[in-house]
Short mmCIF file of C-alpha atoms in Angstrom, two decimals:
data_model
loop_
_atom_site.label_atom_id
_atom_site.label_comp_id
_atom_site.label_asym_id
_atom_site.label_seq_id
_atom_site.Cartn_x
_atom_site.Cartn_y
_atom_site.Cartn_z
CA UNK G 1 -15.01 2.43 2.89
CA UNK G 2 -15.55 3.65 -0.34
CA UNK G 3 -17.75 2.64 -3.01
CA UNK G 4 -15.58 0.85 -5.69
CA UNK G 5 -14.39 3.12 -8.13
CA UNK G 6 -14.51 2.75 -12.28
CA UNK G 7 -10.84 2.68 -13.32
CA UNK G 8 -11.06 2.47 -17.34
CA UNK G 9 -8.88 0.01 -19.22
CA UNK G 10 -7.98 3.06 -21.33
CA UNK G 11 -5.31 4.14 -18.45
CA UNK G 12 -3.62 0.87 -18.28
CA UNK G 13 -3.62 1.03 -22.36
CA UNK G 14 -1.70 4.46 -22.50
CA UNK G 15 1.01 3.42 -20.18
CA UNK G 16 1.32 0.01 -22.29
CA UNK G 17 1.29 2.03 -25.44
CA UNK G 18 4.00 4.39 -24.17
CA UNK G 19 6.27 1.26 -23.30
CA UNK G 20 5.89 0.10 -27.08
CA UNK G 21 6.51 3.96 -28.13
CA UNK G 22 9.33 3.96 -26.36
CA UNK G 23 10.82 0.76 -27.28
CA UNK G 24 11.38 2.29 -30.57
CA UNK G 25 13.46 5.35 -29.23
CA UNK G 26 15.08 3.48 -26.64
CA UNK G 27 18.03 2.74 -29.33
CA UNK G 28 18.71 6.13 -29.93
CA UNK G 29 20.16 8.85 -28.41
CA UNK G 30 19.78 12.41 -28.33
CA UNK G 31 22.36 14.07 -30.80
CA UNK G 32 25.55 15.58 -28.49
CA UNK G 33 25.01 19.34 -27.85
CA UNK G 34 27.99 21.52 -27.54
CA UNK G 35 30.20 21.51 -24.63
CA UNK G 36 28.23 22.50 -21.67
CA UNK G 37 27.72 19.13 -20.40
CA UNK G 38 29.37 15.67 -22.13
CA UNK G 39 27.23 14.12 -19.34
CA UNK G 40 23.86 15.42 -20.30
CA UNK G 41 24.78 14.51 -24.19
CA UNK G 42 25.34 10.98 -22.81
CA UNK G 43 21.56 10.61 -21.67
CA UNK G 44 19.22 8.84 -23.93
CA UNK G 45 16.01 9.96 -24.92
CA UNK G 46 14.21 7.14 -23.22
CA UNK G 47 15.98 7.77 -19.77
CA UNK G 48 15.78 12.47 -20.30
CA UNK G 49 11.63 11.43 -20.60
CA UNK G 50 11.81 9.30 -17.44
CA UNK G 51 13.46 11.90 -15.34
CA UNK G 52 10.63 13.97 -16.06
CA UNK G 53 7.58 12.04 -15.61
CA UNK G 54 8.83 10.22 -12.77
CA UNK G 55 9.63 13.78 -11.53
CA UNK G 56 6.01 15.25 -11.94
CA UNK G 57 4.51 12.10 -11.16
CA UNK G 58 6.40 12.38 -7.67
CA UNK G 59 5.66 15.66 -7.29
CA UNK G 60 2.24 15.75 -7.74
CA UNK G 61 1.53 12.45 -5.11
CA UNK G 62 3.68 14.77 -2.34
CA UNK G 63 1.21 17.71 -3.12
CA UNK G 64 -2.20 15.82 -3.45
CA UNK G 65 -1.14 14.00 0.04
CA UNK G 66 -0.75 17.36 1.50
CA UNK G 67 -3.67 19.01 0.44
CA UNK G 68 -5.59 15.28 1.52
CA UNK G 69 -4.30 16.01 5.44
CA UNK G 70 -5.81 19.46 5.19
CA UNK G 71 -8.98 18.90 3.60
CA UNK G 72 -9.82 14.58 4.90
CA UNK G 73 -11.08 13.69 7.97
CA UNK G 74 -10.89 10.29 7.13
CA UNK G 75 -7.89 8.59 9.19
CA UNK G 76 -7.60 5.90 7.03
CA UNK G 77 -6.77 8.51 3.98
CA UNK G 78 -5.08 10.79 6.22
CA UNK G 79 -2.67 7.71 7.06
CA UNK G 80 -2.83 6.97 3.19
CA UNK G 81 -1.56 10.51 2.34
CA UNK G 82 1.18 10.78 5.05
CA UNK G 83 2.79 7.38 3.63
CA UNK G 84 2.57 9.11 -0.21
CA UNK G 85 4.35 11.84 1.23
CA UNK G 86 7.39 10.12 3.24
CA UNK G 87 7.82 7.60 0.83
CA UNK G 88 7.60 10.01 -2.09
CA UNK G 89 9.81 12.82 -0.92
CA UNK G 90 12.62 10.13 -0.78
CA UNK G 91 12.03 8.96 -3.82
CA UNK G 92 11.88 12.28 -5.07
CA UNK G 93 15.25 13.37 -3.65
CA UNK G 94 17.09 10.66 -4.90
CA UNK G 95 15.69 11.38 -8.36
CA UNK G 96 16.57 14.84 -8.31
CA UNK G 97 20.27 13.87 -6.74
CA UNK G 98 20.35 10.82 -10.28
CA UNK G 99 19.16 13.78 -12.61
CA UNK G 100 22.15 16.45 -11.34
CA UNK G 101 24.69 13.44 -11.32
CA UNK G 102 23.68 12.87 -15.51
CA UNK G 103 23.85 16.81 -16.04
CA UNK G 104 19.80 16.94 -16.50
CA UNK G 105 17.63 19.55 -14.95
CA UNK G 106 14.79 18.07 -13.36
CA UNK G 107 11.09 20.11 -13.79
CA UNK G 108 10.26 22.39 -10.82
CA UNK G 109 6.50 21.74 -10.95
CA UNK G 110 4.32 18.91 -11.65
CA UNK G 111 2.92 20.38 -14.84
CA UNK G 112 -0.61 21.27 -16.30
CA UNK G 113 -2.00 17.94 -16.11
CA UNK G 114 -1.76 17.74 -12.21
CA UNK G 115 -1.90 21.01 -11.26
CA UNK G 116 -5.20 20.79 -13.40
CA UNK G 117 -6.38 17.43 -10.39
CA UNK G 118 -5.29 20.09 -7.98
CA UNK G 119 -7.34 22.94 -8.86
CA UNK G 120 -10.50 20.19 -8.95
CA UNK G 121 -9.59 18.55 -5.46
CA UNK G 122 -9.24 22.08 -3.64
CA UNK G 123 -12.92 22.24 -4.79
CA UNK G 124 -13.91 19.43 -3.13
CA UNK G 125 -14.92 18.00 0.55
CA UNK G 126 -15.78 15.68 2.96
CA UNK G 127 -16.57 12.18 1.08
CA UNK G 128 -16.38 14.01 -1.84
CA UNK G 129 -13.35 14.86 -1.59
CA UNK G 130 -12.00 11.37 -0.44
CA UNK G 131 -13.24 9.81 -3.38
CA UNK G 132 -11.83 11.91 -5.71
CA UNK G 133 -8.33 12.15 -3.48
CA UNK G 134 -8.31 8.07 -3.51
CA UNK G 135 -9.27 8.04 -7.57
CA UNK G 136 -6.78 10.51 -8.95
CA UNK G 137 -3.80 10.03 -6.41
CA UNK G 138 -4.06 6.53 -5.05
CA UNK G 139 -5.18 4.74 -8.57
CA UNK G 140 -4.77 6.99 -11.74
CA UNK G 141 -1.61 8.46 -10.42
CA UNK G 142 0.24 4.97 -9.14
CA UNK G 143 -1.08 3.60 -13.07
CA UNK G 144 1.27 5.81 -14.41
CA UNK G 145 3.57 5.92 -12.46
CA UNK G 146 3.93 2.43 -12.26
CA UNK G 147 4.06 2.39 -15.95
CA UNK G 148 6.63 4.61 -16.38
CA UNK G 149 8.52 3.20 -14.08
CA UNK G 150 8.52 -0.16 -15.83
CA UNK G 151 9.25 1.32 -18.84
CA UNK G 152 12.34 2.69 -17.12
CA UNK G 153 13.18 -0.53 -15.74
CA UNK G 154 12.98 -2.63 -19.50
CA UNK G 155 14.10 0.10 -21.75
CA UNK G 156 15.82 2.51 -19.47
CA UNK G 157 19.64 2.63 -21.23
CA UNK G 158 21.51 4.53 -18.27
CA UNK G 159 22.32 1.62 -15.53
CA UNK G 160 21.89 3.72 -12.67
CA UNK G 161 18.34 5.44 -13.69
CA UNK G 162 17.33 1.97 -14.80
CA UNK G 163 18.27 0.43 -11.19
CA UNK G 164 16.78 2.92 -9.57
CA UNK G 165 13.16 2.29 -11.86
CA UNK G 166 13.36 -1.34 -10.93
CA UNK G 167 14.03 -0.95 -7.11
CA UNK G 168 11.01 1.88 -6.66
CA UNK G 169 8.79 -0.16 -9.00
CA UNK G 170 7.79 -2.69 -6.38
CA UNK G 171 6.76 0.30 -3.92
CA UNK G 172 4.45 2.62 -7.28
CA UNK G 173 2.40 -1.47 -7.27
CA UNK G 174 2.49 -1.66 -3.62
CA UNK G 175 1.10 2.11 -3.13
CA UNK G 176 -1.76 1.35 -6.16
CA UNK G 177 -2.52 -2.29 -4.44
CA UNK G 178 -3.23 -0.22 -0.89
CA UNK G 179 -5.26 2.35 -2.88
CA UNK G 180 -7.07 -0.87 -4.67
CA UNK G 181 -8.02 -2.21 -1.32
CA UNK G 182 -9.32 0.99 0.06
CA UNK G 183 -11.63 1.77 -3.00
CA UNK G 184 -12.72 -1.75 -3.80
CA UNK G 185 -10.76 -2.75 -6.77
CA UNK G 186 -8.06 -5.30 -6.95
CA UNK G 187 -4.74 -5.43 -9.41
CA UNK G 188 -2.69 -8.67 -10.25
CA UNK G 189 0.64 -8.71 -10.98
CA UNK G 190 2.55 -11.69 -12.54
CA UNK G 191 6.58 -11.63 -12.74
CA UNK G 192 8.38 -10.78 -15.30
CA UNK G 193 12.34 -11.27 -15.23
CA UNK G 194 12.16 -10.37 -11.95
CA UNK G 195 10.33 -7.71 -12.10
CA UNK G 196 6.41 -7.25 -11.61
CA UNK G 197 4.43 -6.61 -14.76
CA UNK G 198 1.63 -3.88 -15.51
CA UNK G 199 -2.15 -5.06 -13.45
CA UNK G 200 -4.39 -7.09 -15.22
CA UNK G 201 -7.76 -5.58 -13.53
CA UNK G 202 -10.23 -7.45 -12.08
CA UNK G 203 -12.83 -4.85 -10.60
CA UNK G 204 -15.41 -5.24 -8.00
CA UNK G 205 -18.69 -4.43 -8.48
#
């Protein structure tokens, strides 16, 4: 459908760096604040990060999906962005329902950085905008998320946040091998404990 799509080792290397980063914090915690909550001085630092870029991350796949069905024609992306946004919104809620249980506000926005891929997309249209739709929402945006999800899932130190990471993992590789498929490029995943890894990308010309 589309013509395949440069995806730059660079992505995959910022979500591997982060999981070394954060293997390094994932020992400590966040000194206890006064009384307020003893729950929210109970979450790490590792698993307070997750909540918030798994939050955004979700957040900004519901609202790129969205905007796809009002601006695509395409049915195969239409049906593409109606599956980000049921599957998402769940995953969303039961985030948001985790992050009140462990006395952490979740963000209320997706933040600059996708709100930035909004403001480019709601320039866009026709193939245009499919291309760019399928790039930044079916691959760059199920990289990291799948990255920060298994970072969750290794290092993650609060059981049910962690659980959680490694049951929606398998859907973030599953969403970025259907985006893969549509644009042309193909991701392998090899098990890990369980678990599948990061891609190694092998990219059609």
């Amino acid at each position: 459908m589309f013509k395949s799509l440069t995806v730059t080792g660079a992505i995959i290397a910022v979500g591997l760096v982060g999981t070394l980063d954060y293997s390094a914090v994932a020992q400590t915690r966040e000194p206890a604040r006064p009384a307020s909550s003893s729950r929210q001085s109970q979450i790490s630092a590792i698993d307070r990060q997750f909540i918030i870029d798994a939050t955004q991350g979700g957040m900004a796949e519901v609202r790129l999906a969205q905007l796809a069905l009002q601006r695509s024609r395409n049915e195969e992306v239409r049906e593409f962005a109606q599956q980000m946004i049921d599957e998402h919104t769940r995953a969303n809620q039961e985030l948001m329902s985790l992050a009140t249980q462990k006395g952490v506000t979740p963000p209320a926005t997706p933040g600059p950085k996708y709100e930035a891929a909004m403001r480019q997309l709601m320039q866009l249209s026709g193939e245009s905008f499919d291309r760019a739709y399928m790039s930044e929402a079916g691959l760059n945006g199920h990289l990291e998320s799948a990255a920060v999800y298994q970072r969750q899932a290794m290092l993650g130190q609060d059981p049910d946040l962690r659980a959680f990471a490694a049951r929606i993992l398998p859907r973030v590789q599953d969403h970025l091998q259907m985006a893969g498929r549509m644009t042309g490029n193909t991701f392998a995943f090899s098990n890990d404990n369980n678990l599948r890894s990061m891609p190694d990308m092998q990219m059609n010309q």
